[in-house]
Amino acid sequence: MMVESATETIRTTPSNQNGSDGGGREGGSNGDTNGEISPVDLLHLQQQQALQAARQFILQQATGLNSPSSNEVKQSPVQVPVSMAMMTPQMITPQQMQQILSPPQLQALLQQQQALMLQQVTHTLTHTGSSQQQQLGNKQLAFQQQLIQMQQLQQQHILNLQRQGLVSLQPGQGAVPIQSLQQAMCPTDLQQLWKDVTGVQSTEEVMKHEGLDLTTNSSNTTSYSASKVSPQIPHHPLPNGQNSVHTPKRDSSTHEEHTASHPLYGHGECKWPGCEALCEDMGQFIKHLNSEHALDDRSTAQCRVQMQVVQQLEIQLAKESERLQAMMTHLHMRPSEPKPFNQPLNLASTMSLSKRETEGFPEGLPHPPTSAATPITPMRQGPSVISSSSLHGVGHIRRRNSDKFCTPIASELAQNCEFYKNADVRPPFTYASLIRHAILEAPDRQLTLNEIYNWFTRMFAYFRRNTATWKNAVRHNLSLHKCFVRVENVKGAVWTVDEVEYQKRRPPKMTGSPTLVKNIISGLGFGSLNASYQAALAESSLGLLNSTTLMNNSTGASLNMLHIGHDDVSSTVEQVNSNGSCSPGLSPQQYGHQIHVKEEPAEMEEDSRPMSLMASVTQNLSMPGDERDMEEELPTEELE
DNA sequence: ATGCAGCTAAACATTA
DNA sequence: CTAATGTTTAGCTGCA
């Protein structure tokens, strides 16, 4: 989900755009052909083309141009009342617009454009002969409906963004810093906005002209290729597409544009999709534009197709961006940030895969790629993103290790708290460890069953589904494990943790052998990298370890290895962990009781999160101890 | 091969 | 009676 991290997305986008721009420009400047346009360039160019066309329309209409001549005027931004948008010259690129406008402003812009168009339509209608009034009236009606649809669409989009946490703005809200906008909105979102605009415009055009019904608005389901091939387009789609590509906005922005440039005109050719008509000069082009590409069914259809193209490309871009994020996540591993997203996801998923899930459940697989979808989602992933893996819920993941000793779930959780809250990823802890953690976090170290349930759902997105299953498991664990003591209370029964029993559960585990770390690393199987990492490890730098972990995560094999290592390690370090890190991430409430930690050995989830690993490692390292410590720390728990 | 630990599922009892 | 809460048993899987 989606969730994707906005940041990453954003980052990606710019780069893509830039890259495309750069490429596009060069190629585009030539105007030529296209021989080898990369998908990105294509996307970029087409989007720009569509956007510009849309912008033009708005401007034109705003200026009152029903007449052809007015079209020519398009270049002057002039008159448009009000909004920045209006003030914005055509030449401004979407990116620029994005930078200039804050989310609220963008929204306002869209609304204004719509309103403006509506007004114009109305105006036009008013001045039209009575004979046509009826017809126009119908058109107007249709147009208005379309506008409404567009608005709804936009609102919906904005809401989605807000929901995803990508955008915090609210329609009426004050201006938002540009930066926030950029951060808040992922490229696709911005594109979507533009798309909406474009769509509106096209719609308007249509309306203006013949009353076509653009019912299509946005709903086209056709695929990119399909749309391109769509019968509606008389011209040669393919060539056009390419041309269009070439016509990058950049052209417009460049020198040519200033004087007499038109987004749809470049290198002496009409860049209208499917049209390669040669035009000696701007005047001729304008003429051609008005005669050949006036508002009619065909143009409308082409516009729609273009919209679809843009849409498809946006989707593609989003996917690629997600992939990139996932890749970066694996390779970069940002140590410090708690962002759950990245690593945790991967880790968790990977871990599970490596372990058992692989066999039975697909959980692991989907993650990497999917996770991105979230989105990110965040939130997505995400959110959502992540979700895929967890869905199965079923699988048992095993956590093996951790439970055995107590674990420093706290630190883990603390670090990846947000991640688990948003990502539909199964936590790598055992039910027992989670329950214990929940209880210990409570102010009085006791919780009712329902409160435990609530904690699970609050802390883990994963436990917001399949409630029957995990709740049953929770009850089962409470009853089964002696460490959970049921205490009759005035209000009813509450559950407490008997630390002694809990620790008894698992024997102090094995001692970590000094070699563990080494094994782990080697297990990861990094070639040369390993060497360096190992060296780093030698130095006992946690950071390195973290990275290593991440790296591992990326590869299944490595994961397994890692996993193993953890198990071994699992034992003791908890104290360290508990002391330090645990609480940080936890919510205030949770905070309270981390103290206990000491008692338990620190276990970490095995496989799971790199973060935790890192943390633990760090702790261990920090200690005078050696590998042994490491081992202990490494332990991870899985839960399932 | 065996035992342990953990997970899921389900049956059943008790209580609110 | 229903739903929530507890208890217990069974079958599986992974790991040591």
XYZ file of C-alpha atoms (C1' of nucleotides) in Angstrom:
672
model
C 0.000 0.000 0.000
C 0.129 1.608 -0.748
C 1.503 2.828 1.552
C 4.206 3.480 0.245
C 6.309 5.837 1.750
C 5.494 9.116 0.385
C 8.981 10.199 0.712
C 10.358 7.540 -1.334
C 7.784 7.922 -3.882
C 8.384 11.489 -4.118
C 11.955 11.046 -4.382
C 11.523 8.584 -7.046
C 9.267 10.643 -9.009
C 11.374 13.591 -9.227
C 14.197 11.580 -10.325
C 12.145 9.931 -12.906
C 10.814 13.078 -14.126
C 14.102 14.679 -14.147
C 15.590 11.877 -15.898
C 12.900 11.833 -18.371
C 13.017 15.476 -18.732
C 16.592 15.403 -19.399
C 16.282 12.701 -21.869
C 13.155 14.012 -23.268
C 14.529 17.360 -23.664
C 17.403 16.340 -25.570
C 15.503 14.152 -27.765
C 12.580 16.347 -27.642
C 14.401 19.393 -28.421
C 15.153 17.908 -31.601
C 11.760 17.187 -31.862
C 12.186 14.374 -33.352
C 11.771 11.267 -33.211
C 11.688 9.082 -31.162
C 13.446 6.337 -31.746
C 14.321 5.298 -28.514
C 12.339 6.763 -25.903
C 12.429 5.144 -22.656
C 9.203 4.308 -20.980
C 9.877 6.929 -18.486
C 10.403 9.521 -21.069
C 7.365 8.465 -22.805
C 5.387 8.719 -19.704
C 6.718 12.037 -18.896
C 6.222 13.475 -22.249
C 2.794 12.218 -22.668
C 1.760 13.467 -19.380
C 3.117 16.801 -20.087
C 1.472 16.880 -23.356
C -1.837 16.050 -21.910
C -1.420 18.485 -19.143
C -0.399 21.224 -21.349
C -3.179 20.658 -23.689
C -5.505 20.766 -20.802
C -3.950 23.879 -19.481
C -4.240 25.469 -22.780
C -7.822 24.765 -22.937
C -8.405 26.266 -19.659
C -6.594 29.349 -20.551
C -8.302 29.645 -23.787
C -11.616 29.219 -22.367
C -10.873 31.509 -19.610
C -9.993 34.047 -22.117
C -13.137 33.477 -23.820
C -11.992 31.935 -26.762
C -14.483 30.283 -28.692
C -13.040 31.644 -31.705
C -10.072 30.211 -33.317
C -8.169 33.305 -32.897
C -8.501 33.055 -29.289
C -6.727 29.828 -29.456
C -3.786 31.582 -30.692
C -3.928 33.745 -27.757
C -3.456 30.837 -25.632
C 0.003 31.793 -25.083
C -0.762 34.688 -23.053
C -1.666 33.729 -19.680
C -3.151 36.844 -19.142
C -6.479 37.226 -18.235
C -7.423 34.462 -16.331
C -8.718 35.726 -13.206
C -7.466 34.678 -10.109
C -5.799 31.658 -9.193
C -2.270 30.896 -9.547
C -3.175 28.380 -11.994
C -4.603 30.872 -14.160
C -1.653 33.007 -13.767
C 0.553 30.265 -14.614
C 1.774 30.374 -18.097
C 1.281 27.348 -20.114
C 4.819 26.741 -20.162
C 5.029 25.893 -16.635
C 5.648 22.337 -16.176
C 3.689 20.190 -13.893
C 6.652 19.897 -11.697
C 6.961 23.565 -11.476
C 3.373 23.838 -10.697
C 3.778 21.356 -7.991
C 6.546 23.306 -6.523
C 4.719 26.501 -6.765
C 1.444 25.373 -5.485
C 0.659 24.022 -2.144
C -1.813 21.200 -1.884
C -4.599 23.491 -0.976
C -3.662 25.676 -3.782
C -3.683 22.859 -6.195
C -7.047 21.881 -5.092
C -8.256 25.407 -5.288
C -6.825 25.629 -8.695
C -8.659 22.650 -9.859
C -11.847 23.927 -8.475
C -11.354 27.275 -9.998
C -10.634 25.817 -13.308
C -13.730 23.847 -13.172
C -15.773 26.768 -12.110
C -14.261 28.839 -14.785
C -15.022 26.362 -17.410
C -18.487 26.076 -16.210
C -18.907 29.761 -16.389
C -17.582 29.873 -19.820
C -19.814 27.222 -20.988
C -22.678 29.009 -19.509
C -21.602 32.180 -21.083
C -21.275 30.589 -24.409
C -24.627 29.120 -24.109
C -26.118 32.372 -23.187
C -24.861 33.979 -26.258
C -25.871 31.278 -28.487
C -28.844 31.488 -30.695
C -32.097 30.437 -29.197
C -32.392 27.661 -31.642
C -29.387 26.132 -30.238
C -30.191 26.862 -26.719
C -31.956 23.719 -26.119
C -29.212 21.692 -27.470
C -26.702 23.627 -25.607
C -28.731 23.382 -22.542
C -28.470 19.700 -22.704
C -24.852 19.934 -23.284
C -24.463 22.199 -20.403
C -26.279 19.838 -18.251
C -24.084 17.038 -19.310
C -21.094 19.165 -18.814
C -22.112 20.143 -15.400
C -22.614 16.578 -14.548
C -19.222 15.853 -15.763
C -17.781 18.603 -13.741
C -19.482 17.263 -10.739
C -18.057 13.917 -11.439
C -14.662 15.362 -11.805
C -14.977 17.207 -8.611
C -16.062 14.128 -6.851
C -13.175 12.358 -8.323
C -10.804 14.955 -7.140
C -12.262 15.028 -3.735
C -12.061 11.356 -3.586
C -8.497 11.427 -4.603
C -7.658 13.998 -2.050
C -9.436 12.031 0.563
C -7.503 9.022 -0.385
C -4.343 10.911 -0.074
C -5.333 12.197 3.245
C -6.285 8.820 4.368
C -2.987 7.529 3.377
C -1.411 10.269 5.235
C 0.162 11.536 2.136
C -1.604 14.742 2.279
C -2.564 16.544 5.289
C -4.203 19.420 3.763
C -7.762 20.123 3.765
C -9.615 21.976 1.266
C -10.137 25.029 3.214
C -7.019 24.814 5.074
C -4.340 27.336 5.029
C -1.539 27.199 2.679
C 0.818 24.404 3.125
C 4.465 24.784 2.612
C 5.640 23.612 -0.663
C 7.875 21.159 0.865
C 5.138 19.560 2.700
C 3.257 19.285 -0.450
C 6.001 17.570 -2.167
C 6.495 15.298 0.674
C 2.915 14.715 1.200
C 1.978 13.893 -2.263
C 3.560 11.223 -4.189
C 4.173 11.749 -7.790
C 1.310 9.675 -8.783
C -0.971 11.701 -6.692
C 0.147 14.855 -8.241
C -0.174 13.319 -11.559
C -3.582 12.226 -10.691
C -4.481 15.728 -9.873
C -3.197 16.882 -13.124
C -4.995 14.179 -14.784
C -8.132 15.312 -13.240
C -7.519 18.700 -14.531
C -6.855 17.429 -17.895
C -9.902 15.394 -17.851
C -11.956 18.319 -16.914
C -10.637 20.323 -19.634
C -11.150 17.796 -22.213
C -14.591 17.352 -21.042
C -15.221 20.918 -21.256
C -13.986 21.082 -24.693
C -16.228 18.466 -25.716
C -19.128 20.024 -24.152
C -18.364 23.247 -25.674
C -18.336 21.925 -29.021
C -20.766 19.510 -29.817
C -22.280 18.325 -26.844
C -20.550 15.156 -27.011
C -21.057 13.146 -24.115
C -17.961 12.376 -22.531
C -19.474 10.133 -20.192
C -16.311 8.430 -20.325
C -14.650 10.802 -18.132
C -12.327 8.746 -16.373
C -13.785 5.525 -16.344
C -12.107 3.984 -19.141
C -10.930 0.648 -18.438
C -9.252 0.079 -21.612
C -5.698 -0.673 -21.467
C -3.078 1.489 -22.768
C -2.591 -0.387 -25.900
C -6.212 -0.860 -26.386
C -6.900 2.728 -26.048
C -4.273 3.576 -28.457
C -5.673 1.331 -30.962
C -9.093 2.419 -30.327
C -11.059 2.844 -33.457
C -11.957 6.280 -32.590
C -8.691 7.529 -33.552
C -8.449 7.968 -37.187
C -4.885 8.779 -37.317
C -2.051 6.557 -36.759
C -1.874 6.074 -33.190
C 1.506 4.725 -32.798
C 3.334 7.318 -34.628
C 1.462 9.868 -32.880
C 2.115 8.594 -29.562
C 5.700 8.827 -30.230
C 5.422 12.207 -31.544
C 3.554 13.302 -28.667
C 6.219 11.967 -26.626
C 8.642 14.024 -28.317
C 6.820 17.063 -27.783
C 7.696 17.506 -24.445
C 6.763 20.244 -22.428
C 10.211 21.003 -22.316
C 9.887 22.187 -25.714
C 7.485 24.629 -24.581
C 9.651 25.695 -21.826
C 12.539 26.143 -24.053
C 13.296 28.959 -26.238
C 10.951 28.010 -28.925
C 8.090 28.134 -26.723
C 8.500 31.598 -25.691
C 8.108 32.980 -29.009
C 5.584 30.804 -30.428
C 5.473 27.509 -29.025
C 2.638 25.253 -28.470
C 2.635 22.065 -26.631
C 1.140 20.406 -29.589
C 3.486 21.917 -32.028
C 7.075 21.120 -32.437
C 9.628 20.821 -35.110
C 7.228 21.915 -37.670
C 4.824 19.190 -36.910
C 1.549 18.898 -35.227
C 2.045 16.819 -32.188
C -1.523 15.958 -31.711
C -1.700 12.299 -31.111
C -2.032 10.552 -34.365
C -1.374 13.624 -36.366
C 1.876 14.438 -37.936
C 0.759 17.197 -40.108
C 3.477 19.520 -41.141
C 3.008 23.124 -40.360
C 5.328 25.763 -41.577
C 4.763 28.073 -38.769
C 2.728 28.697 -35.756
C 0.015 30.401 -37.632
C -0.399 27.517 -39.891
C -0.324 25.186 -37.019
C -3.003 27.077 -35.231
C -5.071 26.970 -38.272
C -4.527 23.323 -38.569
C -5.318 22.822 -34.958
C -8.576 24.597 -35.185
C -9.643 22.917 -38.319
C -8.429 19.429 -37.705
C -8.530 19.163 -34.016
C -11.517 21.124 -33.057
C -13.868 19.940 -30.466
C -15.541 17.064 -31.992
C -16.062 13.475 -31.294
C -12.830 12.488 -32.705
C -10.799 14.957 -30.766
C -12.657 14.116 -27.700
C -11.998 10.486 -28.163
C -8.378 11.137 -28.753
C -8.222 13.214 -25.695
C -9.725 10.408 -23.763
C -7.273 8.002 -25.135
C -4.514 10.285 -24.152
C -5.896 10.426 -20.706
C -5.865 6.715 -20.556
C -2.361 6.628 -21.737
C -1.371 8.987 -19.036
C -3.271 6.995 -16.533
C -1.642 3.792 -17.532
C 1.725 5.330 -17.408
C 1.021 6.675 -14.015
C 0.126 3.263 -12.847
C 3.245 1.912 -14.348
C 5.241 4.612 -12.721
C 3.698 3.860 -9.402
C 4.588 0.239 -9.734
C 8.083 0.964 -10.736
C 8.417 3.425 -7.947
C 7.311 0.844 -5.492
C 9.751 -1.570 -6.827
C 12.451 0.969 -6.532
C 11.502 1.664 -3.004
C 11.608 -1.939 -2.125
C 14.973 -2.252 -3.724
C 16.304 0.758 -1.974
C 14.949 -0.452 1.228
C 16.772 -3.664 0.921
C 19.973 -2.155 -0.143
C 20.022 0.859 1.998
C 18.724 -0.108 5.183
C 18.484 2.910 6.996
C 19.434 2.125 10.375
C 18.117 4.684 12.421
C 14.760 5.316 11.270
C 12.080 3.464 12.731
C 10.190 3.507 9.685
C 8.689 0.354 9.824
C 8.023 0.194 6.389
C 10.894 -0.772 4.681
C 12.678 -3.214 6.487
C 10.246 -4.665 8.647
C 8.177 -5.585 5.860
C 10.721 -7.206 3.990
C 12.220 -8.792 6.873
C 9.158 -10.093 8.249
C 8.068 -11.415 5.071
C 11.297 -12.784 4.210
C 11.737 -14.352 7.410
C 8.588 -16.055 7.302
C 9.282 -17.258 3.935
C 12.462 -18.660 4.770
C 11.078 -20.480 7.564
C 8.066 -22.234 6.952
C 5.865 -20.176 5.216
C 7.665 -20.780 2.260
C 6.333 -24.076 2.074
C 2.855 -23.594 2.699
C 2.143 -20.132 2.471
C 2.837 -17.529 0.123
C 3.175 -14.964 2.633
C 6.673 -14.270 2.094
C 6.629 -14.063 -1.540
C 4.274 -11.372 -2.007
C 5.903 -9.065 0.275
C 8.690 -7.661 -1.475
C 6.867 -6.517 -4.390
C 3.633 -6.126 -2.884
C 4.666 -4.505 0.084
C 5.631 -1.692 -1.892
C 2.204 -1.229 -2.838
C 1.392 0.279 -0.139
C 2.080 1.532 0.750
C 2.786 1.861 1.161
C 1.192 2.183 2.517
C 1.667 2.799 3.814
C 0.436 2.630 4.724
C 0.249 1.243 3.476
C 0.775 0.212 2.906
C 0.029 0.306 3.374
C 0.239 -0.001 3.029
C -1.432 -2.398 1.851
C 1.309 -3.165 0.574
C 2.222 -5.366 2.889
C -1.008 -6.649 3.412
C -0.755 -9.316 1.025
C 1.469 -11.312 3.081
C -0.452 -11.257 6.115
C -3.648 -12.053 4.671
C -3.095 -15.588 4.865
C -3.035 -15.308 8.402
C -3.146 -18.772 8.556
C 0.194 -19.867 8.382
C 1.877 -20.289 11.387
C 4.877 -18.604 11.469
C 7.111 -19.654 13.784
C 8.885 -17.839 15.898
C 10.744 -20.174 17.456
C 13.203 -18.739 19.270
C 12.160 -15.965 20.886
C 9.842 -17.341 23.049
C 12.166 -19.407 24.522
C 13.614 -16.773 26.328
C 12.213 -13.682 26.853
C 12.729 -11.369 24.432
C 13.179 -7.973 23.922
C 10.171 -7.611 22.074
C 9.970 -4.273 23.509
C 12.859 -2.941 21.620
C 11.690 -4.498 18.510
C 8.292 -3.229 18.870
C 9.477 0.096 19.854
C 11.497 0.406 16.762
C 9.009 -0.952 14.396
C 5.974 0.061 16.211
C 4.639 2.219 13.476
C 5.423 -0.325 10.950
C 3.376 -2.995 12.559
C 0.605 -0.639 13.208
C 0.259 0.094 9.583
C 1.594 -2.832 7.754
C -0.389 -5.911 7.501
C 2.531 -7.982 8.434
C 2.527 -10.670 10.940
C 4.729 -9.781 13.824
C 7.605 -12.102 14.352
C 6.727 -12.755 17.925
C 4.929 -15.566 19.499
C 1.517 -14.995 20.890
C 2.883 -15.617 24.301
C 5.521 -12.984 23.985
C 3.089 -10.501 22.612
C 0.587 -11.152 25.305
C 3.214 -10.794 27.899
C 4.369 -7.592 26.399
C 0.888 -6.226 26.301
C 0.299 -7.073 29.897
C 3.565 -5.667 31.050
C 2.929 -2.504 29.279
C -0.271 -1.968 31.095
C -0.121 0.450 33.961
C -0.756 -2.180 36.502
C 0.635 -4.991 34.542
C -2.641 -6.617 34.123
C -5.160 -6.670 31.383
C -8.502 -8.169 30.711
C -8.822 -10.413 27.763
C -10.586 -7.726 25.875
C -7.856 -5.273 26.615
C -5.357 -7.710 25.314
C -7.369 -8.013 22.161
C -7.449 -4.295 21.852
C -3.757 -4.071 22.285
C -3.237 -6.524 19.505
C -5.440 -4.687 17.138
C -4.042 -1.366 18.116
C -0.466 -2.362 17.740
C -0.680 -4.601 14.738
C -2.518 -4.086 11.573
C -2.186 -7.742 11.049
C -4.497 -8.500 13.908
C -7.258 -6.437 12.559
C -8.427 -9.284 10.528
C -9.051 -12.904 11.085
C -10.046 -12.039 14.551
C -11.550 -15.381 15.291
C -8.298 -17.090 14.623
C -5.904 -15.011 16.562
C -8.251 -14.335 19.399
C -8.656 -17.988 19.826
C -4.936 -18.309 19.801
C -4.620 -15.650 22.427
C -7.062 -17.380 24.683
C -5.365 -20.628 24.021
C -2.038 -19.179 25.008
C -3.374 -17.574 28.117
C -4.794 -20.798 29.279
C -1.991 -22.970 28.179
C 0.960 -21.140 29.524
C 1.526 -21.093 33.197
C 3.187 -17.806 32.936
C -0.149 -16.185 32.398
C -2.084 -15.962 35.544
C -5.698 -15.205 35.692
C -6.640 -13.017 38.571
C -10.131 -12.431 39.681
C -10.799 -8.853 40.015
C -13.658 -6.868 41.279
C -14.619 -6.032 37.820
C -13.916 -9.425 36.491
C -10.880 -11.329 35.574
C -7.598 -9.902 34.485
C -4.497 -11.568 33.238
C -1.085 -11.028 34.664
C 2.323 -12.362 33.850
C 4.351 -14.555 36.052
C 7.791 -13.668 34.965
C 9.346 -16.525 36.727
C 7.213 -18.935 34.870
C 7.706 -17.126 31.696
C 11.389 -17.446 31.994
C 11.156 -20.967 32.958
C 9.538 -21.689 29.770
C 12.623 -21.566 27.979
C 15.812 -22.459 29.337
C 18.428 -19.966 29.193
C 19.353 -21.001 25.949
C 22.433 -21.782 24.675
C 25.392 -19.929 25.038
C 26.237 -18.066 22.190
C 29.239 -19.096 20.597
C 31.622 -16.582 19.446
C 31.294 -17.933 16.093
C 27.721 -17.173 15.829
C 28.102 -13.810 14.486
C 30.477 -14.980 12.025
C 28.183 -17.648 10.933
C 25.410 -15.334 10.582
C 27.299 -13.120 8.418
C 28.631 -15.817 6.330
C 25.240 -17.231 6.181
C 24.097 -14.152 4.622
C 26.226 -15.103 1.862
C 27.486 -11.897 0.759
C 30.518 -12.268 -1.241
C 32.921 -9.538 -1.074
C 30.469 -7.545 0.778
C 30.593 -9.977 3.510
C 34.160 -9.384 3.944
C 33.699 -5.774 4.460
C 30.734 -6.300 6.622
C 32.514 -8.789 8.646
C 35.310 -6.447 9.129
C 32.928 -3.897 10.213
C 31.406 -6.334 12.541
C 34.676 -7.072 13.919
C 34.766 -3.558 14.815
C 31.596 -4.208 16.410
C 29.664 -1.607 14.819
C 26.057 -2.183 14.988
C 25.328 -0.147 12.075
C 27.120 -2.525 9.950
C 25.275 -5.281 11.360
C 22.120 -3.680 10.528
C 23.067 -3.307 7.070
C 24.055 -6.763 6.879
C 20.821 -7.810 8.116
C 19.076 -5.874 5.588
C 21.089 -7.300 2.959
C 20.243 -10.618 4.154
C 16.707 -9.961 4.125
C 16.789 -9.319 0.581
C 17.875 -12.735 -0.159
C 16.039 -15.726 0.938
C 19.046 -17.756 1.622
C 20.591 -15.134 3.619
C 17.497 -14.859 5.548
C 17.536 -18.346 6.538
C 20.991 -18.047 7.623
C 20.214 -15.078 9.534
C 17.449 -16.727 11.093
C 19.535 -19.468 12.297
C 21.946 -17.160 13.677
C 19.340 -15.454 15.602
C 18.082 -18.453 17.148
C 21.339 -19.260 18.435
C 21.805 -15.963 19.683
C 18.664 -15.728 21.289
C 19.414 -15.721 24.556
C 20.216 -13.177 26.804
C 20.885 -9.953 25.970
C 17.708 -8.700 26.766
C 18.737 -6.638 29.542
C 20.524 -4.384 27.391
C 17.819 -4.091 25.014
C 15.233 -3.641 27.454
C 17.012 -0.952 29.090
C 17.583 1.117 26.304
C 15.578 0.783 23.444
C 12.517 -0.752 24.353
C 10.460 1.944 25.275
C 11.228 4.480 22.831
C 8.944 3.398 20.237
C 6.195 2.362 22.424
C 3.276 4.421 23.073
C 3.122 6.238 26.274
C 0.981 3.693 27.785
C 3.180 0.927 26.911
C 6.026 2.592 28.304
C 5.367 1.983 31.734
C 6.629 -1.305 32.344
C 9.530 -2.073 30.442
C 11.509 -2.534 33.449
C 10.859 -6.071 33.721
C 12.994 -6.671 30.908
C 15.845 -7.497 32.843
C 14.368 -10.530 33.998
C 13.843 -11.954 30.787
C 16.423 -12.757 28.509
C 16.250 -10.726 25.644
C 14.996 -12.441 22.797
C 14.528 -10.953 19.591
C 12.583 -12.090 16.977
C 14.505 -14.206 15.010
C 14.174 -13.427 11.710
C 12.431 -10.598 11.587
C 13.470 -7.371 11.669
C 16.671 -6.188 10.798
C 16.151 -3.364 12.992
C 15.830 -5.376 15.980
C 18.717 -7.334 15.037
C 20.671 -4.314 14.632
C 19.588 -2.997 17.844
C 20.321 -6.070 19.618
C 23.564 -6.429 18.047
C 24.437 -3.043 18.951
C 23.632 -3.636 22.426
C 25.587 -6.702 22.507
C 28.452 -5.182 20.887
C 28.400 -2.375 23.152
C 28.814 -4.742 25.904
C 32.170 -5.938 26.632
C 30.972 -9.237 25.784
C 31.509 -10.638 22.579
C 29.868 -12.764 20.286
C 28.087 -14.401 22.936
C 26.285 -11.304 23.504
C 25.574 -11.010 20.002
C 23.992 -14.231 19.929
C 21.773 -13.402 22.641
C 20.653 -10.360 21.129
C 20.042 -11.670 17.848
C 17.358 -13.799 19.014
C 14.231 -12.834 17.612
C 10.924 -13.953 18.174
C 8.384 -14.578 15.711
C 5.091 -14.575 16.517
C 2.526 -16.054 15.054
C 13.551 -40.441 14.885
C 12.081 -37.977 18.716
C 10.641 -34.381 21.652
C 9.610 -29.657 22.266
C 7.462 -25.402 21.091
C 4.211 -22.865 18.641
C 0.162 -22.323 15.726
C -4.538 -23.248 14.227
C -8.865 -25.338 14.819
C -12.412 -26.911 17.388
C -15.182 -28.777 21.135
C -16.852 -27.770 25.422
C -17.648 -25.331 29.884
C -18.532 -21.179 32.386
C -20.007 -16.603 32.977
C -22.072 -12.083 32.036
C -30.290 -17.521 24.587
C -26.196 -15.315 23.053
C -21.704 -13.795 23.231
C -17.610 -13.521 25.606
C -14.382 -15.876 28.158
C -11.669 -20.028 29.509
C -10.069 -24.739 29.110
C -8.635 -28.566 26.737
C -7.492 -31.570 22.973
C -5.832 -32.646 18.416
C -3.118 -32.161 14.369
C 0.725 -29.787 11.943
C 5.078 -27.768 11.338
C 9.785 -26.381 12.393
C 13.722 -26.953 15.016
C 17.254 -29.023 17.925
